[in-house]
Amino acid sequence: MSQNIETINVLFVTREPELAERLISCVRMRGRTVRAHQAADRVELEERLLSHRFHIIVLIDRGMDVGTHDVIGALQNSGRLTPVLLLTDRPEDERVADYEAGAFAAISLGPDDVAAILILKAVEFHLCCTQMHRLQSTLQAAERRHLRLLQDSPTPNACFRQGQILLANDAWREYFKIDASADLSGYGLGDFVIPEQQDTLRLLVEERAVQNDSAETRQTFRLRTAHGRKFEGDLVLTGASVDGEACTVLRVVANADKDASEQLSALDPVTGLHNRQHLIQTLEQVLAASARAELPFALIEASVDDFERIHGTLGSSSSDILLTDIGLLLEEHFPPPATVARLGNEDFGILVPSARRTELDQRLAALVRAAAARQINLDQGSTVVSLSCGAIIADDSAPTIEGLLDQAARALDGIRQAGGNGYAFQHLLSDAHARAESDQQWKARLEDAIAHQRLRLVYQPVVNLHGGDFPRFSVFMRVTGPDGEVYDPSDFLPAAERTGMAATIDRWIISHAIQALADRLKSDPRTTFFLKLTRGSLLDGSVVVWLQKFLHKRRVPASRVVVEIKEATIITNLKSAISTARGLKEMNASLCIDDFGNGLNPFHILRHVDADYIKLDGAFVRDVVSNEIIQKAIRRFTEGGHAKGKQIIVPMVEDAATLAVLFSLNVNLVQGYFVHPPSEHMDFDFTQVI
């Protein structure tokens, strides 16, 4: 077993102790020490889960009125994610519901050795998952601490990856005169130094990438602000990671003798409580310690109901007094060792290191009652408010810290939607269950965005590298949330695919894009749109029919449309892809294979679908300037495509050096932020030479 534990703690839910003893003997015969407990009914099951930690639960359902759903429910109520092995004499076709409920395995009562092997495998799987979560939390905690130091530093700092800025602190914005509301995604390395030194900085970044993260590279540059003012300063380059991927941190040092970071404050300036950062740091410690704790911990998110209206009525000063008083109330009901913090605005977080569900129920009920009965004295009179609370009980088998905060917030949202002035518990979800729930939320969000017309199209030019050509645009969609937040396709398309929303989104995009194309053709009849199709549309046998219907309705020639389908989607849905490609060819529309080049023999796909364009996977662009292997791969794809009469497109072009290499490799078409970012306006000049 990969994880070294001395004793396996097993809970048998059964009324057949003799069978349990046989299984224990089989496990011990395989060199493992077992400490076994038994629960014969629901009451004993809940009592055992509250008082002990188990590595596995074995349910023998013969003669029992306890089923898999009951065991999983009891685990969720206790805040545990423990594998459940079901031993049953029910037919296999009746066990599907057990797997859907969350059973690790459901096997027949029979050879004890098979059950013993599965017990060991389930325990090993559980321990590996727990260790993985712990390592992820540790890595993410280290990353967060580093980024917090950068963000709160008085020294200008910014993180870059592949030449593009990922994030920058306020000092960086102020130093380079970038407006606080400006989108940083359009800025690259070269925007902060004079043109003559851009290549020098790029080479410096490339050299630093092969060094240790702790190593520093320092050099003096002629810098420039967003307003064009030029001045001299030192750039210090170090390594870091954002979202688990390596990046380069640039720090500006105007005075070599002054390079220090302020220590993060742990207190909220309004309420005097701990702040969000301190709560997350404490949660990291509790999560690590929970591996050795008998009881799980609880995370609670509390919020003042209808605070926006209250703030509008009382004003900022009285609202701050109100929040301070609520903070005192929370500390009264959750004294140390609990940690109470203000998360932001009207939201508070409470971390309870050792938690029992029954005790939390009582404390939360008392808190909600006390809040509703409390007279809060303000500058002018007094007021009464109500609280909503969302709670989750968890242990070290929990998902990431962000996942815990998100699940507590979901519980809070649920009680708010029910009218507030109460509390609710969220069952601890595994990563898979959390993803399924998140998918359903995305589905509802997308349906709401469609219903309230919060979808919009943006267009990115696809430009010929070898001279003037007719206008081509790749069409993308953005989703705007009810509060103005903007989501890219990478945020919602995976969930849309899994929930069956992708085909609906495809139709919305294509119908609106064809309308926009019809308008554009009036001024330039050569314009061509690249429109993406997802797997959901590919499996819809009517895709060619409704595409042709949209084109006919708007009087748009099919020759002005190129349909993009990902290589992986074609391979895994080959029959539908062949039919769709044939239909597109018959109606005189073109086909582009997207994300091309990942298979063992990529050109083999052209034997089945006759594409006009091949768009390489954007990963090939990464390091293309310095990596000869990647250059040879792109040359091979380009020459092979040209030999078959295909045009080669390379996306994600982010700098001039990449553009020059692609030109030398005889690539036909390019797109990317360096050429032109996606925009709601089709104003790119295709007659210019790039």
XYZ file of C-alpha atoms in Angstrom:
690
model
C 0.000 0.000 0.000
C 1.466 3.318 -1.128
C 0.380 5.199 2.007
C 1.987 3.987 5.224
C -0.670 3.529 7.929
C -0.264 1.049 10.743
C -3.916 0.122 11.215
C -6.920 0.167 8.882
C -10.050 1.384 10.667
C -13.098 -0.350 9.196
C -16.760 0.184 10.017
C -18.951 -2.793 9.131
C -22.623 -1.901 8.730
C -24.136 -5.337 9.131
C -26.059 -7.756 11.309
C -23.734 -10.598 10.320
C -20.646 -10.227 12.534
C -19.424 -13.692 11.502
C -19.112 -12.575 7.875
C -17.357 -9.387 8.989
C -14.882 -11.477 10.997
C -14.099 -13.608 7.940
C -13.354 -10.479 5.917
C -11.165 -9.108 8.715
C -9.198 -12.360 8.714
C -8.688 -12.167 4.941
C -7.374 -8.619 5.209
C -5.060 -9.599 8.065
C -3.818 -12.564 6.035
C -2.607 -9.989 3.522
C -0.364 -8.399 6.126
C -2.593 -5.559 7.304
C -3.677 -4.725 10.857
C -7.405 -4.066 11.163
C -9.393 -2.265 13.837
C -13.048 -3.048 13.209
C -16.303 -1.515 14.454
C -19.875 -2.570 13.803
C -23.131 -0.664 13.329
C -26.353 -2.653 13.104
C -28.766 0.218 12.337
C -28.969 3.908 11.394
C -28.636 5.178 14.961
C -25.464 3.186 15.599
C -24.115 4.234 12.199
C -24.484 7.935 13.021
C -23.005 7.440 16.494
C -19.941 5.635 15.107
C -19.341 8.314 12.464
C -19.515 11.098 15.042
C -17.049 9.442 17.396
C -14.526 7.767 15.047
C -12.632 8.222 11.795
C -12.700 5.294 9.378
C -10.667 4.468 6.314
C -13.539 2.489 4.768
C -17.151 1.530 5.436
C -18.278 -1.960 4.424
C -22.048 -2.269 4.058
C -23.434 -5.816 4.027
C -27.062 -5.090 3.196
C -28.485 -8.608 3.569
C -31.233 -8.443 6.200
C -30.615 -4.720 6.753
C -32.951 -1.732 6.503
C -29.907 0.477 5.854
C -28.928 1.057 2.225
C -26.133 2.791 0.351
C -28.064 6.079 0.258
C -28.390 5.970 4.052
C -24.661 5.403 4.556
C -23.682 8.150 2.092
C -26.167 10.530 3.716
C -24.790 9.813 7.183
C -21.262 10.417 5.897
C -22.283 13.748 4.396
C -23.960 14.830 7.635
C -20.789 13.995 9.542
C -18.591 15.852 7.054
C -16.696 12.763 5.885
C -15.692 11.556 2.437
C -15.017 7.883 3.170
C -15.232 5.119 0.538
C -18.182 2.733 0.855
C -17.940 -0.900 -0.271
C -21.278 -2.667 -0.707
C -21.594 -6.456 -0.376
C -24.988 -7.628 -1.587
C -26.875 -10.588 -3.007
C -29.007 -8.328 -5.224
C -28.650 -8.739 -9.028
C -26.058 -6.585 -10.774
C -28.646 -4.560 -12.698
C -30.077 -3.381 -9.360
C -26.732 -1.981 -8.202
C -26.572 0.977 -10.583
C -28.314 3.185 -8.014
C -25.653 2.257 -5.446
C -22.888 3.464 -7.750
C -24.852 6.621 -8.525
C -25.259 7.232 -4.797
C -21.472 7.171 -4.429
C -20.430 3.589 -3.607
C -16.779 2.792 -4.347
C -17.832 -0.687 -5.472
C -20.886 -2.950 -5.230
C -19.984 -6.642 -5.392
C -21.701 -9.941 -4.779
C -21.511 -11.795 -1.512
C -19.105 -14.549 -2.397
C -15.368 -15.170 -2.231
C -14.063 -13.315 0.815
C -10.680 -12.753 -0.838
C -12.258 -10.560 -3.535
C -13.886 -8.363 -0.899
C -10.614 -8.186 1.071
C -8.690 -7.048 -2.010
C -11.287 -4.370 -2.741
C -11.153 -3.173 0.877
C -7.398 -2.649 0.538
C -7.748 -0.969 -2.853
C -10.483 1.354 -1.584
C -8.372 2.342 1.420
C -5.340 2.987 -0.773
C -7.436 5.068 -3.159
C -8.874 7.066 -0.260
C -5.448 7.713 1.251
C -3.992 8.726 -2.108
C -6.857 11.173 -2.672
C -6.432 12.598 0.822
C -2.698 13.005 0.301
C -3.288 14.625 -3.074
C -5.772 17.110 -1.581
C -3.292 17.874 1.191
C -0.472 18.488 -1.277
C -2.735 20.607 -3.468
C -3.750 22.670 -0.459
C -0.120 23.103 0.584
C 0.945 24.171 -2.900
C -2.016 26.491 -3.304
C -1.395 27.969 0.129
C 2.223 28.688 -0.760
C 1.150 30.202 -4.064
C -1.480 32.362 -2.365
C 0.984 33.589 0.256
C 3.463 34.543 -2.435
C 0.864 36.303 -4.564
C -0.559 38.104 -1.522
C 2.881 39.438 -0.714
C 3.274 40.602 -4.301
C -0.200 42.128 -4.419
C 0.198 44.037 -1.161
C 3.774 45.101 -1.733
C 4.439 48.843 -2.052
C 6.925 47.924 -4.783
C 5.513 47.620 -8.354
C 5.087 43.907 -9.196
C 3.521 42.091 -12.150
C 3.310 38.439 -13.244
C 3.830 37.474 -16.885
C 3.394 34.239 -18.814
C 4.340 33.833 -22.477
C 4.934 37.550 -22.695
C 1.413 38.492 -21.536
C 0.546 40.056 -18.196
C -1.483 37.877 -15.820
C -1.853 40.227 -12.880
C -0.282 43.337 -11.427
C -0.507 45.037 -8.060
C -1.829 48.542 -7.499
C 1.706 49.890 -7.207
C 2.465 48.620 -10.737
C -0.646 50.299 -12.144
C 0.214 53.547 -10.398
C 3.868 53.382 -11.449
C 3.050 52.863 -15.131
C -0.025 55.142 -15.060
C -2.541 52.399 -15.908
C -6.095 53.278 -14.954
C -7.516 51.139 -12.124
C -10.454 50.053 -14.311
C -8.312 49.221 -17.354
C -8.151 45.608 -18.552
C -4.572 44.351 -18.190
C -5.023 41.449 -20.626
C -4.027 43.633 -23.561
C -0.595 44.464 -22.107
C 2.566 42.521 -22.884
C 6.201 42.671 -21.801
C 7.101 45.087 -24.546
C 4.577 47.684 -23.413
C 6.667 48.634 -20.372
C 10.096 49.174 -21.959
C 11.225 51.231 -24.930
C 11.081 49.386 -28.308
C 14.876 49.199 -28.595
C 15.088 47.072 -25.433
C 12.099 44.764 -25.966
C 14.182 41.905 -27.391
C 16.681 42.263 -24.548
C 13.907 41.911 -21.974
C 12.375 38.947 -23.805
C 15.726 37.111 -23.847
C 16.219 37.906 -20.176
C 12.818 36.365 -19.377
C 13.669 33.247 -21.402
C 17.001 32.827 -19.600
C 15.344 33.286 -16.212
C 12.741 30.599 -17.024
C 15.375 27.827 -16.789
C 16.627 29.007 -13.391
C 15.283 28.231 -9.915
C 12.266 30.262 -8.802
C 14.326 31.775 -5.982
C 17.029 33.047 -8.352
C 16.915 36.745 -9.209
C 17.956 38.464 -12.411
C 18.404 42.222 -12.322
C 19.059 44.698 -15.115
C 18.563 48.388 -15.807
C 16.057 49.297 -18.536
C 14.587 52.373 -20.084
C 10.959 52.031 -18.975
C 7.850 53.763 -20.275
C 4.395 54.466 -18.851
C 1.029 54.003 -20.542
C 1.149 57.752 -21.275
C 4.483 57.405 -23.071
C 6.750 58.985 -20.438
C 10.211 57.344 -20.429
C 12.520 56.904 -17.446
C 15.235 54.614 -16.145
C 14.667 51.860 -13.595
C 15.873 48.425 -12.541
C 13.768 45.336 -13.327
C 14.226 42.351 -11.010
C 13.002 39.019 -12.434
C 12.032 36.039 -10.267
C 9.949 32.909 -10.742
C 6.499 32.108 -9.367
C 3.363 30.175 -10.256
C -0.214 31.256 -10.891
C -2.943 28.594 -10.996
C -0.228 25.949 -10.829
C 1.627 27.121 -13.941
C 5.021 28.798 -14.015
C 5.267 32.515 -14.660
C 7.814 35.315 -14.325
C 7.509 38.108 -11.765
C 8.866 41.533 -12.701
C 9.591 43.958 -9.873
C 10.562 47.578 -10.433
C 13.274 48.901 -8.136
C 13.672 52.636 -8.544
C 15.880 52.909 -5.444
C 18.258 49.998 -4.878
C 18.424 50.723 -1.152
C 14.671 50.512 -0.699
C 13.217 47.081 -1.457
C 10.909 45.845 1.278
C 7.419 44.383 1.555
C 4.899 45.423 4.165
C 3.696 42.674 6.430
C 0.070 41.783 5.757
C -2.371 43.030 8.349
C -4.503 40.313 9.877
C -7.333 42.638 10.946
C -10.312 44.142 9.170
C -10.145 47.946 9.631
C -13.925 48.381 9.984
C -14.939 45.663 12.455
C -11.634 44.858 14.150
C -12.206 41.173 13.322
C -9.702 39.032 11.470
C -9.754 39.554 7.710
C -10.311 37.075 4.878
C -6.595 36.402 4.421
C -6.198 35.428 8.063
C -9.213 33.106 7.873
C -7.757 31.337 4.825
C -4.384 30.964 6.551
C -6.099 29.518 9.632
C -8.190 27.222 7.429
C -4.976 25.919 5.857
C -3.650 25.055 9.319
C -6.912 23.429 10.450
C -7.138 21.416 7.236
C -3.608 20.083 7.757
C -4.263 19.298 11.441
C -7.585 17.565 10.679
C -5.682 14.525 9.410
C -4.858 13.780 13.055
C -8.120 15.012 14.590
C -10.976 12.744 15.604
C -13.649 15.359 14.889
C -14.134 17.253 11.621
C -14.137 21.041 11.416
C -16.866 23.415 10.268
C -16.749 26.434 7.980
C -19.643 28.888 8.229
C -20.393 31.874 6.034
C -22.772 34.404 7.609
C -24.300 37.449 5.963
C -26.544 40.360 6.921
C -29.823 40.061 5.020
C -30.857 42.881 2.673
C -27.667 44.801 3.438
C -27.681 46.769 0.192
C -30.991 48.394 1.133
C -29.814 48.934 4.718
C -26.610 50.590 3.519
C -28.551 52.836 1.165
C -30.839 53.914 4.011
C -28.316 54.294 6.837
C -25.229 55.426 4.947
C -21.646 54.215 5.283
C -20.946 55.404 8.836
C -23.973 53.741 10.451
C -23.505 50.633 8.286
C -19.968 50.260 9.632
C -21.305 50.474 13.201
C -23.881 47.809 12.331
C -21.240 45.468 10.895
C -19.044 45.965 13.962
C -21.950 45.037 16.236
C -22.723 41.932 14.169
C -19.057 40.961 14.472
C -19.317 41.174 18.268
C -22.457 39.019 18.156
C -20.670 36.359 16.100
C -17.763 36.299 18.556
C -20.196 35.895 21.464
C -21.692 32.771 19.892
C -18.420 31.407 18.497
C -15.649 32.264 20.980
C -12.102 30.827 20.664
C -10.896 28.379 19.521
C -13.297 29.379 16.724
C -12.055 32.079 14.346
C -14.415 34.854 13.258
C -13.440 37.014 10.275
C -14.967 39.544 7.935
C -14.824 38.243 4.368
C -15.916 41.486 2.742
C -18.962 43.769 2.564
C -21.714 42.168 4.696
C -20.193 38.654 4.688
C -18.441 36.995 7.636
C -16.623 33.684 7.984
C -16.481 31.424 11.039
C -14.075 28.499 11.369
C -14.830 25.951 14.109
C -11.890 23.516 14.576
C -13.814 20.615 16.192
C -17.450 20.379 15.207
C -20.434 18.125 15.793
C -23.523 18.574 13.655
C -25.978 18.594 16.571
C -24.000 21.235 18.485
C -23.637 23.402 15.381
C -27.376 23.205 14.770
C -28.007 24.548 18.262
C -25.394 27.310 18.041
C -26.499 28.500 14.606
C -30.168 28.490 15.602
C -29.296 30.526 18.706
C -27.216 32.948 16.611
C -30.017 33.562 14.111
C -32.548 34.120 16.923
C -30.201 36.471 18.778
C -29.532 38.539 15.650
C -33.240 39.001 14.939
C -33.879 40.101 18.547
C -30.853 42.397 18.879
C -31.348 46.159 18.935
C -28.306 47.733 17.273
C -27.698 51.287 18.473
C -26.593 53.662 15.728
C -25.800 57.365 15.475
C -29.484 58.136 15.030
C -31.758 55.624 16.756
C -31.482 51.859 16.490
C -32.302 49.081 14.061
C -32.829 45.324 13.857
C -31.413 43.032 11.167
C -31.507 39.326 10.379
C -28.723 36.896 9.507
C -28.392 34.078 6.989
C -25.753 31.384 7.500
C -24.391 28.619 5.285
C -22.281 25.873 6.847
C -20.229 22.891 5.768
C -18.606 20.185 7.904
C -15.409 18.667 6.527
C -12.143 16.915 7.308
C -8.827 16.459 5.499
C -10.564 14.514 2.715
C -12.227 17.771 1.685
C -11.537 19.370 -1.698
C -9.464 22.544 -2.015
C -9.839 25.536 0.291
C -11.485 27.430 -2.551
C -13.883 24.498 -2.899
C -14.790 24.648 0.796
C -15.421 28.389 0.639
C -17.488 27.893 -2.501
C -19.601 25.143 -0.934
C -20.229 27.221 2.204
C -21.264 30.099 -0.072
C -23.688 27.779 -1.890
C -25.353 26.899 1.391
C -25.613 30.616 2.179
C -27.108 31.358 -1.250
C -29.673 28.630 -0.688
C -30.938 30.118 2.576
C -30.953 33.615 1.049
C -33.107 32.415 -1.833
C -35.476 30.884 0.711
C -35.987 34.309 2.295
C -33.036 34.545 4.701
C -33.154 34.718 8.511
C -31.998 31.134 8.919
C -29.192 28.683 8.295
C -28.504 25.701 6.065
C -25.874 22.982 5.765
C -24.185 22.017 2.528
C -23.239 18.351 2.237
C -19.531 17.988 1.605
C -19.076 17.142 -2.053
C -16.201 15.320 -3.684
C -14.543 16.996 -6.651
C -16.722 14.986 -9.051
C -19.950 15.831 -7.229
C -18.899 19.461 -6.878
C -18.245 19.608 -10.614
C -21.662 18.119 -11.347
C -23.313 20.691 -9.115
C -21.227 23.475 -10.647
C -22.260 22.270 -14.104
C -25.920 22.616 -13.178
C -25.279 26.126 -11.879
C -23.580 27.033 -15.156
C -26.531 25.594 -17.055
C -28.955 27.761 -15.080
C -26.658 30.776 -15.509
C -26.481 30.270 -19.275
C -30.235 29.788 -19.576
C -30.743 32.995 -17.613
C -28.220 34.859 -19.792
C -30.006 33.708 -22.952
C -33.415 34.648 -21.543
C -32.220 38.126 -20.519
C -30.078 38.759 -23.629
C -26.741 38.918 -21.827
C -24.793 37.135 -24.569
C -22.659 39.033 -27.060
C -20.409 38.188 -29.970
C -16.816 39.309 -30.462
C -14.737 38.975 -33.617
C -11.011 38.329 -34.029
C -9.318 38.852 -37.419
C -7.714 35.855 -39.132
C -4.995 37.487 -41.214
C -2.982 36.331 -44.227
C 0.743 36.493 -43.442
C 1.744 36.964 -47.065
C -0.119 40.035 -48.179
C -3.549 41.566 -48.632
C -6.446 39.155 -48.642
C -10.185 39.120 -48.042
C -11.473 39.720 -44.484
C -11.802 36.689 -42.237
C -13.074 36.774 -38.650
C -13.180 34.075 -35.990
C -16.390 34.467 -33.969
C -16.441 34.037 -30.178
C -19.092 34.553 -27.521
C -18.952 36.290 -24.153
C -21.482 35.831 -21.350
C -22.257 38.708 -19.010
C -23.514 37.906 -15.517
C -26.343 39.797 -13.796
C -23.793 41.941 -11.930
C -21.743 42.763 -15.027
C -19.073 40.062 -14.692
C -17.841 38.748 -18.071
C -17.167 35.054 -18.783
C -15.047 33.647 -21.618
C -15.903 30.375 -23.424
C -13.232 28.544 -21.408
C -15.272 29.342 -18.283
C -18.565 27.827 -19.412
C -18.129 25.615 -22.496
C -16.933 22.471 -20.636
C -19.995 22.658 -18.374
C -22.215 23.414 -21.375
C -20.931 20.275 -23.106
C -21.573 18.104 -20.047
C -25.093 19.450 -19.472
C -26.314 19.415 -23.067
C -26.351 23.219 -23.374
C -23.589 23.371 -25.991
C -25.886 22.785 -28.981
C -28.230 25.546 -27.782
C -25.297 27.937 -27.452
C -24.018 26.945 -30.908
C -27.368 27.800 -32.448
C -27.492 31.140 -30.665
C -23.976 32.038 -31.814
C -24.508 30.927 -35.397
C -27.910 32.568 -35.820
C -26.656 35.920 -34.489
C -23.312 35.640 -36.295
C -25.023 35.039 -39.624
C -27.155 38.135 -39.051
C -23.956 40.125 -38.372
C -22.331 38.572 -41.446
C -25.301 39.551 -43.609
C -24.894 43.165 -42.480
C -21.126 43.062 -43.068
C -21.490 41.612 -46.573
C -23.353 44.738 -47.632
C -20.125 46.740 -47.243
C -17.630 43.980 -48.107
C -19.046 40.926 -49.922
C -15.749 39.017 -49.480
C -16.020 38.734 -45.667
C -15.825 35.213 -44.225
C -16.766 34.059 -40.717
C -15.233 31.097 -38.851
C -18.000 29.571 -36.693
C -17.314 26.889 -34.086
C -19.383 23.731 -33.644
C -19.217 21.707 -30.421
C -19.800 18.015 -29.898
C -23.406 18.724 -28.918
C -24.180 20.083 -32.382
C -22.165 17.403 -34.132
C -24.306 14.692 -32.566
C -27.429 16.561 -33.670
C -28.164 15.052 -37.070
C -29.921 18.242 -38.170
C -26.937 20.582 -37.821
C -26.437 21.019 -41.577
C -30.167 21.541 -42.082
C -30.535 24.332 -39.534
C -27.268 25.954 -40.625
C -28.547 26.065 -44.186
C -31.861 27.437 -42.916
C -30.126 30.310 -41.107
C -28.043 31.127 -44.198
C -31.046 31.072 -46.516
C -33.095 33.266 -44.176
C -30.412 35.989 -44.152
C -29.461 35.546 -47.829
C -25.861 34.723 -46.895
C -23.859 32.552 -49.340
C -22.606 29.368 -47.677
C -19.187 30.023 -49.229
C -18.756 32.896 -46.734
C -18.872 30.476 -43.764
C -16.137 28.207 -42.393
C -17.261 25.734 -39.727
C -14.618 24.898 -37.089
C -14.633 21.521 -35.308
C -11.935 20.375 -32.890
C -9.741 17.474 -33.958
C -10.547 15.487 -30.796
C -14.292 16.002 -31.332
C -14.035 14.653 -34.877
C -12.014 11.605 -33.815
C -14.357 10.646 -30.971
C -17.504 11.258 -33.056
C -16.209 10.181 -36.447
C -19.465 8.964 -37.981
C -21.292 12.216 -37.195
C -18.267 14.257 -38.284
C -18.099 12.508 -41.672
C -21.803 13.150 -42.247
C -21.494 16.810 -41.228
C -18.388 17.379 -43.377
C -20.147 15.850 -46.378
C -23.188 18.077 -45.830
C -21.028 21.206 -45.545
C -19.257 20.348 -48.789
C -22.570 19.837 -50.608
C -23.847 23.266 -49.504
C -20.514 24.893 -50.509
C -19.465 25.804 -46.949
C -15.892 25.190 -45.763
C -14.555 23.110 -42.879
C -11.670 23.887 -40.521
C -10.144 21.282 -38.196
C -9.312 23.094 -34.949
C -6.645 22.125 -32.352
C -4.884 20.074 -35.032
C -1.680 18.134 -34.455
C -2.136 16.128 -31.250
C -2.610 12.641 -32.693
C 0.058 10.076 -33.540
C -0.752 10.580 -37.241
C -2.773 13.832 -37.461
C -3.154 13.810 -41.255
C -4.924 10.460 -41.071
C -8.087 12.358 -40.139
C -8.144 13.932 -43.619
C -8.907 10.517 -45.076
C -12.319 10.774 -43.426
C -13.170 14.496 -43.459
C -12.189 16.842 -46.270
C -11.199 20.086 -44.542
C -10.231 23.313 -46.284
C -8.366 24.793 -43.312
C -6.184 23.313 -40.595
C -5.825 25.358 -37.407
C -2.939 24.134 -35.257
C -3.264 23.630 -31.527
C -2.290 26.870 -29.790
C 0.208 24.940 -27.655
C 2.515 24.741 -30.677
C 3.018 28.502 -30.552
C 4.458 28.356 -27.056
C 8.252 28.719 -27.197
C 8.208 28.515 -31.001
C 10.823 31.281 -31.216
C 13.465 29.347 -29.281
C 12.363 25.722 -29.681
C 13.618 24.109 -32.891
C 11.570 20.948 -32.298
C 8.347 22.977 -32.326
C 9.492 24.836 -35.432
C 10.119 21.533 -37.217
C 6.673 20.266 -36.175
C 4.941 23.379 -37.537
C 6.973 23.152 -40.752
C 5.966 19.490 -41.120
C 2.284 20.314 -40.600
C 2.482 23.264 -42.982
C 4.214 21.366 -45.775
C 1.929 18.368 -45.313
C -1.160 20.576 -45.357
C -0.024 22.496 -48.428
C 0.653 19.221 -50.247
C -2.993 18.322 -49.655
C -4.260 21.758 -50.678
C -5.074 22.959 -47.148
C -4.471 26.390 -45.646
C -2.669 26.442 -42.292
C -3.833 28.747 -39.487
C -1.827 29.385 -36.315
C -3.712 30.968 -33.376
C -2.502 32.657 -30.175
C 0.186 34.806 -31.794
C 1.237 37.178 -29.025
C 4.447 38.894 -30.185
C 6.406 40.040 -33.230
C 9.120 37.396 -32.835
C 6.551 34.586 -33.094
C 5.031 36.241 -36.146
C 8.430 36.381 -37.857
C 9.106 32.686 -37.223
C 5.681 31.679 -38.565
C 6.291 33.769 -41.680
C 9.562 31.913 -42.285
C 7.726 28.590 -41.866
C 5.296 29.594 -44.652
C 2.167 29.497 -42.480
C -0.833 30.946 -44.339
C -2.968 32.636 -41.689
C -2.539 33.852 -38.102
C -4.665 35.234 -35.300
C -3.918 36.365 -31.759
C -3.749 39.360 -29.461
C -0.603 40.679 -31.147
C -2.467 40.863 -34.453
C -5.726 42.113 -32.934
C -7.695 41.146 -29.798
C -11.315 39.963 -30.046
C -13.609 42.954 -30.376
C -17.286 43.722 -30.862
C -16.267 45.894 -33.815
C -14.978 44.479 -37.112
C -12.659 47.417 -37.746
C -9.381 45.658 -38.624
C -7.655 46.922 -41.788
C -6.921 43.793 -43.850
C -4.971 45.813 -46.421
C -2.158 46.551 -43.966
C 1.045 44.505 -43.884
C 1.715 42.908 -40.510
